XYZ file of C-alpha atoms in Angstrom:
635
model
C 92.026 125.404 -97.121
C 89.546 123.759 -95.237
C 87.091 126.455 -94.884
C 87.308 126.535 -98.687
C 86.864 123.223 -98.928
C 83.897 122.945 -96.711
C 81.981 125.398 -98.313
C 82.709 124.409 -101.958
C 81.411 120.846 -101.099
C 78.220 122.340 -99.689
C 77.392 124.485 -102.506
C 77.850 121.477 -104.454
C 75.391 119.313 -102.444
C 78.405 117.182 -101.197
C 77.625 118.455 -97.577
C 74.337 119.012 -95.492
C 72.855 119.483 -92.127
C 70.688 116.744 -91.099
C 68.645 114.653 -88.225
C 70.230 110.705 -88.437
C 71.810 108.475 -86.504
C 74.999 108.945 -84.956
C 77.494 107.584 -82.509
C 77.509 109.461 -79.373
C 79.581 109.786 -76.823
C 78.139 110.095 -73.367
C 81.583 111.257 -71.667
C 83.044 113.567 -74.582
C 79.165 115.162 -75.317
C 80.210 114.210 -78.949
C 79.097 113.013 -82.091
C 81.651 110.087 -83.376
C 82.190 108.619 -86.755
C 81.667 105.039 -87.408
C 85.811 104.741 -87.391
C 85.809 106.234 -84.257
C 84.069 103.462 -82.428
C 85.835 100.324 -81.554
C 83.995 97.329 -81.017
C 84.548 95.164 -77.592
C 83.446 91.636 -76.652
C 81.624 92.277 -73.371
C 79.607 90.050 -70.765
C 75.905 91.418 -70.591
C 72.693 89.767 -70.369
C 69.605 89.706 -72.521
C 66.295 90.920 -70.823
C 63.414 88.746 -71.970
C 60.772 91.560 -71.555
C 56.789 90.525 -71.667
C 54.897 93.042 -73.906
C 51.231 93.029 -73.235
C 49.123 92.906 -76.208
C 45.458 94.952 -76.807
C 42.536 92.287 -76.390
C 44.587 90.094 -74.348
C 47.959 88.108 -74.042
C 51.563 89.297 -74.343
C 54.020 88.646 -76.573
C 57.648 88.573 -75.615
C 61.116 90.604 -76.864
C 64.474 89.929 -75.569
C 66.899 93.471 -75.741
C 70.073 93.922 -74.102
C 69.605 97.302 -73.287
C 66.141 97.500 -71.603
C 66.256 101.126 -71.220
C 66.027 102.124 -74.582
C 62.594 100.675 -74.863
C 61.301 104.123 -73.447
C 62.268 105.238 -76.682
C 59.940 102.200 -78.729
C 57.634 102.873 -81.194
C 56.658 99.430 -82.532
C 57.748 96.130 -82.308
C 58.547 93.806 -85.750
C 58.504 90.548 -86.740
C 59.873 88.812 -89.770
C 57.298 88.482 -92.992
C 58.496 84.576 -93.092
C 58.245 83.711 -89.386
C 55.172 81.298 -89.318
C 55.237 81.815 -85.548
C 53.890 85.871 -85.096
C 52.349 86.072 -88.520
C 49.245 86.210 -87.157
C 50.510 89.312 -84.779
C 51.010 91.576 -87.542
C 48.809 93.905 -87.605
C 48.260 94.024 -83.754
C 48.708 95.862 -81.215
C 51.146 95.953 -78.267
C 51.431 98.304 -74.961
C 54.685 99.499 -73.826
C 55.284 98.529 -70.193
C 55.648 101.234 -67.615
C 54.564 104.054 -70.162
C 52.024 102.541 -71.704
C 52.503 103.900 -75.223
C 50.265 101.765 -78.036
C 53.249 100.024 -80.286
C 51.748 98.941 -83.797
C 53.406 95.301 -84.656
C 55.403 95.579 -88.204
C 56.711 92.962 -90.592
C 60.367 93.554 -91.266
C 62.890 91.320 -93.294
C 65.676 92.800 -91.319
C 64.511 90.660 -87.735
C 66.588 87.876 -87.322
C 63.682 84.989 -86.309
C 66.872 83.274 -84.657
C 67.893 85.941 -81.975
C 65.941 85.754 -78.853
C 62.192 85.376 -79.657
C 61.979 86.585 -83.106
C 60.426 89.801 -81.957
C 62.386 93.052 -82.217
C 61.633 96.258 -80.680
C 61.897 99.125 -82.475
C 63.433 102.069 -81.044
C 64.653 104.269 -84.306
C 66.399 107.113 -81.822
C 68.968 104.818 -80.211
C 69.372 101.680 -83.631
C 70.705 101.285 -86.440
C 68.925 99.212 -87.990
C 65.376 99.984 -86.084
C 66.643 103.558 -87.627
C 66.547 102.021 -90.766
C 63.000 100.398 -90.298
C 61.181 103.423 -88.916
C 62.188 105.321 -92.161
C 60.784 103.152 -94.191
C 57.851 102.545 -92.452
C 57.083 106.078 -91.317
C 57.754 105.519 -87.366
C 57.907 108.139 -84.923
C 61.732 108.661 -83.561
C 61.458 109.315 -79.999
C 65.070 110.169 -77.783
C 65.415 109.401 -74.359
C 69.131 110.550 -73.787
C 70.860 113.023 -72.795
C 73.651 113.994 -73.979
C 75.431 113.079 -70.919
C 73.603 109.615 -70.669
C 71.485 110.413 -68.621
C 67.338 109.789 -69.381
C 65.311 112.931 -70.654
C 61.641 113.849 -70.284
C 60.735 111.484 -72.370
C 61.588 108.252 -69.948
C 58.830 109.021 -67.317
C 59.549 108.230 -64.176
C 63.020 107.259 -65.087
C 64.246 110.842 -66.232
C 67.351 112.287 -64.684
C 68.860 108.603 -64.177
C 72.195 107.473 -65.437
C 71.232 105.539 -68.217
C 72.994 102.343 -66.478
C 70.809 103.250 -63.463
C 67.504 103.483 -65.315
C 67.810 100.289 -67.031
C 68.483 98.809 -63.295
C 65.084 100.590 -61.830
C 63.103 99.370 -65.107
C 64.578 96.077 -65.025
C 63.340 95.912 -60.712
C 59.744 97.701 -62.343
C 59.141 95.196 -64.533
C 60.189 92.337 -62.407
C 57.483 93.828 -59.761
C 55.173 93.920 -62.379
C 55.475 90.323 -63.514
C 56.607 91.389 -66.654
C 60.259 89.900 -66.787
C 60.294 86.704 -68.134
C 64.078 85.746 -67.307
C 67.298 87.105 -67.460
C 70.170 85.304 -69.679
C 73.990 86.030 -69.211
C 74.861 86.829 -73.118
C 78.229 87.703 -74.438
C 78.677 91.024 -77.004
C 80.171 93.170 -78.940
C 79.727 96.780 -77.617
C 81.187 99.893 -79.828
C 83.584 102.380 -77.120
C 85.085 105.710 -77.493
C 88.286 105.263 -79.202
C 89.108 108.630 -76.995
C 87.913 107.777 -73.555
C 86.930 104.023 -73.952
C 83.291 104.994 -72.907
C 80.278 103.004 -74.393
C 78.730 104.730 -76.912
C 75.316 104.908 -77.307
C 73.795 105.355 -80.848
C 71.409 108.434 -80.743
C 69.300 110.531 -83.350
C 70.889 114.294 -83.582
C 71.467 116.954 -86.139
C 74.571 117.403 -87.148
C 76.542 117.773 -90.544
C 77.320 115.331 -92.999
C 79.557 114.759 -96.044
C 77.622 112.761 -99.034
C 80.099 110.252 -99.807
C 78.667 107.878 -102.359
C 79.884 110.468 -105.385
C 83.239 110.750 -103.570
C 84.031 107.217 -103.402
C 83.745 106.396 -106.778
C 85.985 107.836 -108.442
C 88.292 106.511 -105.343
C 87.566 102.705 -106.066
C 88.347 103.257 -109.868
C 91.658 104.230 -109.497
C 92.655 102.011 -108.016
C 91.159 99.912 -109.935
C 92.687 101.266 -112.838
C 96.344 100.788 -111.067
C 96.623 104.654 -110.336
C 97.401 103.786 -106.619
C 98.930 101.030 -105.656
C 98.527 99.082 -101.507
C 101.391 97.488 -100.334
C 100.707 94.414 -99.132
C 98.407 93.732 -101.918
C 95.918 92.619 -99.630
C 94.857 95.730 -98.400
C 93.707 96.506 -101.387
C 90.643 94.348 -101.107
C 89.773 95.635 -97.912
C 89.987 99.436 -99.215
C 87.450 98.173 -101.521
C 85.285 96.921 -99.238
C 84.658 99.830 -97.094
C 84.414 102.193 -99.786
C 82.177 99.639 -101.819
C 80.100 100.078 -98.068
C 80.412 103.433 -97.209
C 77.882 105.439 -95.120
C 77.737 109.188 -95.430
C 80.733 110.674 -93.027
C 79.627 112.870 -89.925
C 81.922 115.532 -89.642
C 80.430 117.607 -86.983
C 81.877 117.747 -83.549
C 80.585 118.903 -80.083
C 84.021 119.781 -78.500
C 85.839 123.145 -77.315
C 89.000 122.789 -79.927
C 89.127 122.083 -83.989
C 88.148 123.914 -87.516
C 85.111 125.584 -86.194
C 81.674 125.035 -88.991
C 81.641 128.117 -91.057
C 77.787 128.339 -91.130
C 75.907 130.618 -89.989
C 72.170 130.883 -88.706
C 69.479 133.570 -89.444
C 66.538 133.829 -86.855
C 64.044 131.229 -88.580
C 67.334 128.475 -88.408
C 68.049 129.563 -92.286
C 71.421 128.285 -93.160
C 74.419 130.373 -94.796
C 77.584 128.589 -95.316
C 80.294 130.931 -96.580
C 84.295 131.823 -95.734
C 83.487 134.155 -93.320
C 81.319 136.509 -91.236
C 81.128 139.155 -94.011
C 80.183 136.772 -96.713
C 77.767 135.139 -94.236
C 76.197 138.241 -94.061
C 76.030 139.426 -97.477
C 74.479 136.377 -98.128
C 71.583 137.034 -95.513
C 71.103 140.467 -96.688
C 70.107 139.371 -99.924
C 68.100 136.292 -98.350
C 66.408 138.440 -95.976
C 66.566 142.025 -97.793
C 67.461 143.421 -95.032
C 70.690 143.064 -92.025
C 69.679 140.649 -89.738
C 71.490 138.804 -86.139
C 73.507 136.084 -87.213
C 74.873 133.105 -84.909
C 77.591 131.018 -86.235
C 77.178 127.099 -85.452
C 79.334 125.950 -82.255
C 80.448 122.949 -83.655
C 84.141 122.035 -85.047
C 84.687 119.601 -87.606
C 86.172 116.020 -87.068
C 89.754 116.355 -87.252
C 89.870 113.817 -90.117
C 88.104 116.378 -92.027
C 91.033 118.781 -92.265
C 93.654 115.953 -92.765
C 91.905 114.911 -95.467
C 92.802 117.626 -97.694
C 96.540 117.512 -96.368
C 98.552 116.130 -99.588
C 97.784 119.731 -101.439
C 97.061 122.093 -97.875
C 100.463 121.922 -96.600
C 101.323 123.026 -100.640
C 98.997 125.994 -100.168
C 95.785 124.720 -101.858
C 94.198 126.628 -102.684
C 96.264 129.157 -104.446
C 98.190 128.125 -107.465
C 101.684 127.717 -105.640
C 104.915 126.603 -106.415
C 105.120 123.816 -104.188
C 101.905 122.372 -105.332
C 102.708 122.020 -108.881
C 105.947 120.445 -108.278
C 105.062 118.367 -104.750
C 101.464 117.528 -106.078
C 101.382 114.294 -106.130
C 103.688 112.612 -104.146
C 104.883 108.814 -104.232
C 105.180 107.624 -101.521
C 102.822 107.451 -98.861
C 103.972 105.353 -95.460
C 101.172 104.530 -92.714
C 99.486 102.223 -90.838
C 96.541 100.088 -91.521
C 94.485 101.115 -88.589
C 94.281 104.654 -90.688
C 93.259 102.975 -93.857
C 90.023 104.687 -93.917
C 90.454 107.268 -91.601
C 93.204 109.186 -93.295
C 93.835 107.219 -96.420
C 90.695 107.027 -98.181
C 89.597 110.015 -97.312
C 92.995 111.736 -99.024
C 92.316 110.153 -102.134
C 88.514 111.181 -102.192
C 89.751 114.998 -101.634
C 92.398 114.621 -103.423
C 90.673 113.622 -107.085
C 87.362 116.239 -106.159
C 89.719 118.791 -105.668
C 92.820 118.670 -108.106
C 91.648 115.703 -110.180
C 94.967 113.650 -109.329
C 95.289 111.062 -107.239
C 97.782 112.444 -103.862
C 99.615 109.468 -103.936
C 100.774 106.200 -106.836
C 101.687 104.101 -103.460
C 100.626 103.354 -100.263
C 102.739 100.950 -98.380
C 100.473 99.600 -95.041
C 102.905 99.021 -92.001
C 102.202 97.025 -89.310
C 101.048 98.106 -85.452
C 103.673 97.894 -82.856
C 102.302 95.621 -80.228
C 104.332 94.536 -77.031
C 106.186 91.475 -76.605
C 102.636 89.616 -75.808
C 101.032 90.405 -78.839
C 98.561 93.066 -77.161
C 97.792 96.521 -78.481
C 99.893 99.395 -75.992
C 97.334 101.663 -74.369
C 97.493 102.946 -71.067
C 94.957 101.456 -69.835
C 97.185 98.205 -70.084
C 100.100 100.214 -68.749
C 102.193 98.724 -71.637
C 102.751 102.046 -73.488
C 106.586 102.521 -74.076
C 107.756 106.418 -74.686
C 110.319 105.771 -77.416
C 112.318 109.099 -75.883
C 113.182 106.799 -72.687
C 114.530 104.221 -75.102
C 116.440 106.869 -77.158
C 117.828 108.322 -74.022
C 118.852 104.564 -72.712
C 119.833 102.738 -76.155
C 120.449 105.682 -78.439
C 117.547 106.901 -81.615
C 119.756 104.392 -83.801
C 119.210 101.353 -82.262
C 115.627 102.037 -81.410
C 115.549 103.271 -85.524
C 117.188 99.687 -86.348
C 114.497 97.332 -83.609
C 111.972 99.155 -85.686
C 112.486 98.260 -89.408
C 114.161 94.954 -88.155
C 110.199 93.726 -87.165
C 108.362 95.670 -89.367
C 107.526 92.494 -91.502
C 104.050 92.569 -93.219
C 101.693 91.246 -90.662
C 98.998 93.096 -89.227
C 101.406 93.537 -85.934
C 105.104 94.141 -84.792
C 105.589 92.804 -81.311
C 108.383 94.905 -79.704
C 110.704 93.771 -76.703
C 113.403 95.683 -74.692
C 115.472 92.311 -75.641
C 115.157 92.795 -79.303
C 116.356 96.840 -78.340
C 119.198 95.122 -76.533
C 119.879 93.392 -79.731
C 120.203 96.439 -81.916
C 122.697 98.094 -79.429
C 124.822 95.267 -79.413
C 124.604 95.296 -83.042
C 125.891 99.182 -83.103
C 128.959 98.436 -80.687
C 129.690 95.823 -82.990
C 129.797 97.980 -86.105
C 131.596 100.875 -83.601
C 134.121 98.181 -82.981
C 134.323 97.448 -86.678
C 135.251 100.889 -87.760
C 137.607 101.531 -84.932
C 139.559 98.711 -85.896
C 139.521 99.571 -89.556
C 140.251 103.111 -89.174
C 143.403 102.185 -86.306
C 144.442 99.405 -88.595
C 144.989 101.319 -92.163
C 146.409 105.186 -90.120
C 149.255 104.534 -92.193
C 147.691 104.032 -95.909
C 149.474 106.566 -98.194
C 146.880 108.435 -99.766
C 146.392 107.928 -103.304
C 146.502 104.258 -104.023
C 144.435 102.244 -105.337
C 142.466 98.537 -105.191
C 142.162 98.272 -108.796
C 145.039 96.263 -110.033
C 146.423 94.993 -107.071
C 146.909 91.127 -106.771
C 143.825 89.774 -104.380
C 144.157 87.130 -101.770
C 141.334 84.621 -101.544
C 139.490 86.052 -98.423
C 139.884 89.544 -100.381
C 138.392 88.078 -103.606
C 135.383 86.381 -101.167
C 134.427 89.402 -99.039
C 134.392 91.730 -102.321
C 132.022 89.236 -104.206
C 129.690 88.899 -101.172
C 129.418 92.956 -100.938
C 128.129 92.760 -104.553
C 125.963 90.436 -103.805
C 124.582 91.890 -100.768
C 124.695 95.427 -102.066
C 122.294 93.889 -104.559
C 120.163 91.721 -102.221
C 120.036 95.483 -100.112
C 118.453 97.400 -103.044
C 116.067 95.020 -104.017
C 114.679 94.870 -100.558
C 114.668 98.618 -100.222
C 112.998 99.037 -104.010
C 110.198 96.490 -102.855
C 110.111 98.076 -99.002
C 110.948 94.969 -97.524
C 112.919 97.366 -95.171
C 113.452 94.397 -92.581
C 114.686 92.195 -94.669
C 117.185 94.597 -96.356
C 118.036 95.361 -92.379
C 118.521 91.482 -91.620
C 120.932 91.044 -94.622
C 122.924 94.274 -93.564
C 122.882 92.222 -90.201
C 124.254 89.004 -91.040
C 126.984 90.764 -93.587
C 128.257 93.034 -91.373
C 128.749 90.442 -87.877
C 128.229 87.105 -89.603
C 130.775 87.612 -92.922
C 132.882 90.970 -92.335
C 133.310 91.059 -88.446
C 133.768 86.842 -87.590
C 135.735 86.091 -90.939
C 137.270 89.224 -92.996
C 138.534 90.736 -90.342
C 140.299 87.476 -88.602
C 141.143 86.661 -91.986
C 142.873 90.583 -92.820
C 145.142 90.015 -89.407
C 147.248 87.859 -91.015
C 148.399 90.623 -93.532
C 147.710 93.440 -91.171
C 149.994 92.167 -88.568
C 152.450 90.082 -90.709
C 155.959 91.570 -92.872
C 154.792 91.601 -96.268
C 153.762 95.506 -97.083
C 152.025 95.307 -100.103
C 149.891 92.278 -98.830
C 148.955 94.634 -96.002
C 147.969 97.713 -98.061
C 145.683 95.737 -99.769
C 144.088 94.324 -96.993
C 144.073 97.685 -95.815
C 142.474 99.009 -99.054
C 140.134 96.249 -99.009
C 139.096 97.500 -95.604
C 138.590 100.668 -96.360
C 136.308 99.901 -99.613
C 134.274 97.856 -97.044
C 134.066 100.259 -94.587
C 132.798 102.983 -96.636
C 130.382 100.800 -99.115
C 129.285 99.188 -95.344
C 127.916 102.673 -93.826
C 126.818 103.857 -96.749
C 124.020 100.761 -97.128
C 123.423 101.263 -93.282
C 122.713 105.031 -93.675
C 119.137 104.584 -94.523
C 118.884 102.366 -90.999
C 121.056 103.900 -88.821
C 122.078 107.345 -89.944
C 123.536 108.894 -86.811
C 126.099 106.224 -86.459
C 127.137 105.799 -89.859
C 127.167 109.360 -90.906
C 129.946 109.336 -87.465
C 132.440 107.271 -88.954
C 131.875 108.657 -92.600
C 133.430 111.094 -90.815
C 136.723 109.912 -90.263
C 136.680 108.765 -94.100
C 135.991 112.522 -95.297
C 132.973 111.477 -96.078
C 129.515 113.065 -96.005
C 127.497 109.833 -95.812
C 123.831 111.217 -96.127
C 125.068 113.234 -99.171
C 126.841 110.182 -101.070
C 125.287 108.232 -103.560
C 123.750 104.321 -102.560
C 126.210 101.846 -103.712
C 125.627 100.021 -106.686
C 126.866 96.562 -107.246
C 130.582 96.443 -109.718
C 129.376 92.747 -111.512
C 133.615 92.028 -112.395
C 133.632 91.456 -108.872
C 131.089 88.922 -108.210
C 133.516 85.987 -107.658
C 131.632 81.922 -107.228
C 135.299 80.125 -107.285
C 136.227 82.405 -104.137
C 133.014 81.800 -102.599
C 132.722 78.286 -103.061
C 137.096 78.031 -101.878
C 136.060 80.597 -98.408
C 132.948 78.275 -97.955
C 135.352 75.425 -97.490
C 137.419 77.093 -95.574
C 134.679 78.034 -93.199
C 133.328 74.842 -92.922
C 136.780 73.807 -91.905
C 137.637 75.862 -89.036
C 133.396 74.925 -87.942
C 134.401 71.184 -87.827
C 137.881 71.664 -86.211
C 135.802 74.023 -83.137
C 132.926 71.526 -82.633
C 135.291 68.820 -82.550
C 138.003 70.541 -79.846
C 134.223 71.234 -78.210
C 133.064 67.668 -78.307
C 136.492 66.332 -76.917
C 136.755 69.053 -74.101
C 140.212 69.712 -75.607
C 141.460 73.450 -74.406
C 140.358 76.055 -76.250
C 143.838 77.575 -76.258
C 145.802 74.513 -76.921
C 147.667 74.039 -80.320
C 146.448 70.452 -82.221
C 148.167 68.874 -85.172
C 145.628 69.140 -88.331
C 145.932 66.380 -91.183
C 143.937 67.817 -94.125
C 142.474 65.446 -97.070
C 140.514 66.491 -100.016
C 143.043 66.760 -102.870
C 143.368 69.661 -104.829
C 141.461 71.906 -102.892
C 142.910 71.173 -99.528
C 146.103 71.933 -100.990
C 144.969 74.819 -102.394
C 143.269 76.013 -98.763
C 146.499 74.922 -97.047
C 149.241 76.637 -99.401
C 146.807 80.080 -99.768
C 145.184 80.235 -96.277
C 147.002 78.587 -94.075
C 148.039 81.392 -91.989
C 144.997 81.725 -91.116
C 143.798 78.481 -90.588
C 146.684 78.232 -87.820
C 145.203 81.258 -86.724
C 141.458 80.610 -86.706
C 141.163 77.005 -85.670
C 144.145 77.608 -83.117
C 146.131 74.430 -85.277
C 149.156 73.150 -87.136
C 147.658 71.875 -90.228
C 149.530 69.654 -92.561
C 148.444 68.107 -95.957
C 147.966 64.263 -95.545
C 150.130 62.136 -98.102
C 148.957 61.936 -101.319
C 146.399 63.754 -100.842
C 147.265 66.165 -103.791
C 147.218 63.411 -105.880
């Protein structure tokens, strides 16, 4: 797959070999993409470097990287900038080597940063790059490709490039050409590998054209074909696309997708599948069989994931799987791979099947620790989530995970929060141990339909349909932790501290057919409860489906039964609630013994009755009371 896609963009112009620009990295001996360098604020200086000009005088240029004027072949000022205009067309000398420097006009200078005067050095800039090409300027490297200086930096070559710019800085100082030295504060671009500082540098290498490619991937989006979740990454997949640069793909390391070209003795070029077709093609270039050597670079690994929606279905034979796989829904990721991975899926994806690979893309956040700084090991922060399964259990490190995976542009993860989640799991352990002890002796074959309901049966019922709702919406519009947090509060805040205290009453009290309905009741719960905690913590729940015969991760989601949404229970267990709540924080606020039986007077008419007749049991239970209507209080 990715041979055949390399070659089928180069026959169709989509790919070439060229001398530009690239990021290079001085510890890997590699070219890097523009994704691949991450930008750091570091403390420098900026050298303010006299220039001597022909006929007399200098003019000065501030750089913060002094030895990369070895590499200058001008220096520009901007067309506006009252204050050199009469430089332009002048001469300067390069210090140390001596090299004649014509003096440019160039919009790009910034008349604000140091003097106004920028040296141009189109081997190791961007933008001087960008400057020389226009203007016709020599490119002239002085690196290495281990950093050190070449040839070409006199009597600097063979230094570390840090080392050189420390001898030129001390050679120019001896020469009175160092004006001062200013502490200045940067960003740098690093390695995302090694963390090096990269150093941009002029090589041949290979390029993917990606102007025609991106087109098509801004419209359909545009067009609602694909869809970012948060919305707001939508406007920055615009932006980079609406930006893009061509892509270097080539890579100067020992593993990856090695460059199916091959080389004829005058450097011709002959990109095909393999050796034999490499060949062929020479043969009929040459007329004749000729030594080939196949290029030594691999491609950037982003290359080959790239085409992965339709490889992994065989792409690119006709296959089964593609045709029915091709494209998917769903895709799940993070936003630091936006254009890595993402973009670059959809560009493949419509150039080579004319489908988009995916109609969503839901953005997650980056796990960060409890500080709010990015894990690396630099840091020593990283966390190897197979210690945590091994000490809290894949579950509760499964549950931690969606729990803070809001939609921010970072999760901050604690071993407290993990604490959380395992407490949460006993708690649901202890749930279904009591349910399952608690209702060994329910005859098999009866049912809840029909069966006369008690108040806290007609309450708990009406709040799983509500939740079972509130669940699926969540999960339908990936709001994953906040489906998590409602699971949470229903299962400890509503079934564990009420329903089951409530279900005791019957459970341990002489009327049968009150308890096999709370048993039944517990049952329903039990089995609707792992089923909508499957999804979060399938190891667990698919456990005690178990003991109910059931085969959780094979059952269906539970849907909501509206007949059973109940307000007047709701609105009777509220009061209730509220009830027991004032009688606690009052024995609390008198320092009265927890244990201790108090006489409860109750007031509120009709409804207090109502409480007192129905759930009284269980208020004496509960609020650890003797509760009593107050006279006419039913009135």
């Amino acid at each position: 797959a990715v041979r055949t896609a390399f070659v089928r963009l180069y026959r169709e112009g989509l790919i070439y070999r060229g001398e530009y620009l690239i990021n290079w990295c001085p510890r890997c001996e590699t070219a890097l993409s523009d994704l691949e360098v991450e930008h750091e604020e570091i403390q420098g200086n900026l050298y303010f470097v006299r220039y001597p000009l022909e006929g007399g005088g200098y003019v000065t240029v501030a750089t913060t990287r002094p030895e990369t004027m070895l590499g200058d072949t001008a220096l520009a000022v901007n067309p506006k900038d009252e204050r050199y205009r009469h430089l332009l067309g002048r001469t300067a000398i390069l210090p140390v080597l001596g090299r004649r420097l014509p003096i440019v006009a160039a919009e790009e200078v910034d008349p604000e940063f140091g003097t106004g005067v920028l040296k141009i050095t189109p081997a190791h800039d961007p933008v001087d790059f960008q400057i020389g090409q226009r203007l016709g300027l020599p490119a002239i490297n002085v690196l290495n490709g281990d950093g050190t200086i070449n040839e070409n930096g006199g009597p600097f070559a063979g230094m570390d490039r840090f080392r050189a710019r420390e001898a030129l800085v001390e050679r120019l100082r001896a020469e009175g050409l160092l004006e001062k030295i200013v502490p200045y504060r940067h960003a740098v671009g690093h390695c995302q590998r090694c963390r090096t500082m990269v150093e941009p540098r002029l090589s041949v290498q290979w390029f993917v054209r990606t102007k025609p490619l991106a087109e098509p991937a801004l419209r359909v989006v545009q067009e609602g074909k694909i869809r970012f979740i948060p919305e707001r990454w939508t406007k920055v997949y615009f932006d980079w696309l609406t930006n893009i640069r061509d892509w270097c793909i080539s890579r100067q390391l020992w593993w990856g997708h090695r460059i199916p070209a091959w080389y004829g003795p005058d450097g011709a070029i002959f990109v095909a599948m393999d050796e034999e077709e490499a060949r062929a093609l020479a043969r009929a270039h040459y007329g004749k069989d000729v030594e080939l050597r196949q290029d030594e670079d691999v491609l950037d690994t982003w290359f080959s994931s790239a085409l992965w929606p339709f490889s992994v279905m065989g792409w690119p034979e006709e296959t089964l799987d593609l045709r029915t796989f091709y494209p998917t829904d769903l895709l799940i990721t993070g936003f630091d791979i936006l254009f890595f991975w993402v973009a670059r899926m959809v560009m493949m994806g419509l150039h080579f099947l004319g489908e988009v690979p995916f109609r969503e893309v839901l953005i997650t956040p980056l796990i960060v620790d409890e500080r709010g700084q990015k894990m690396s090991k630099t840091r020593g922060n990283v966390i190897d989530p197979m210690e945590l399964i091994q000490s809290h259990g894949a579950d509760a490190l499964r549950f931690t995970m969606v729990h803070i995976s809001g939609k921010g542009r970072s999760a901050r993860f604690s071993r407290s929060l993990l604490d959380e989640s395992r407490d949460f799991l006993n708690k649901i352990w202890n749930m279904a141990r009591f349910i399952l002890t608690n209702t060994e002796d329910l005859p098999e074959g009866l049912a809840l339909s029909g069966r006369p309901f008690a108040w806290e049966d007609r309450w708990i019922l009406s709040r799983l349909q509500a939740v079972i709702d509130e669940v699926r919406d969540y999960l339908e519009r990936y709001l994953f932790h906040l489906a998590a947090e409602s699971l949470y509060h229903f299962v400890w805040g509503e079934v564990c501290d009420w329903y089951l205290e409530l279900a005791k009453v019957r459970l341990y009290g002489e009327d049968l057919e009150a308890r096999r309905t709370a048993q039944l009741v517990l049952r329903t719960l039990l089995a609707a409860i792992v089923r909508l905690l499957h999804p979060v913590l399938p190891y667990i729940t698919e456990e005690i489906g178990s003991y109910l015969g059931m085969e959780v991760s094979r059952s269906a989601y539970p849907k909501s039964d509206p007949s059973l949404r109940d307000p007047e229970a709701e609105a009777v267990l509220s009061a209730f609630q509220e009830l027991v709540r004032e009688v606690r924080a009052l024995r609390a606020e008198l320092g009265l013994d927890p244990g201790r039986e108090l006489q409860l007077v109750v007031t509120g008419g009709a409804q207090a009755e109502r409480i007192l007749l129905e759930l009284g049991p269980a208020l004496a239970r509960l609020a650890r009371v003797r509760p009593r209507l107050a006279l006419g209080a039913a009135a």
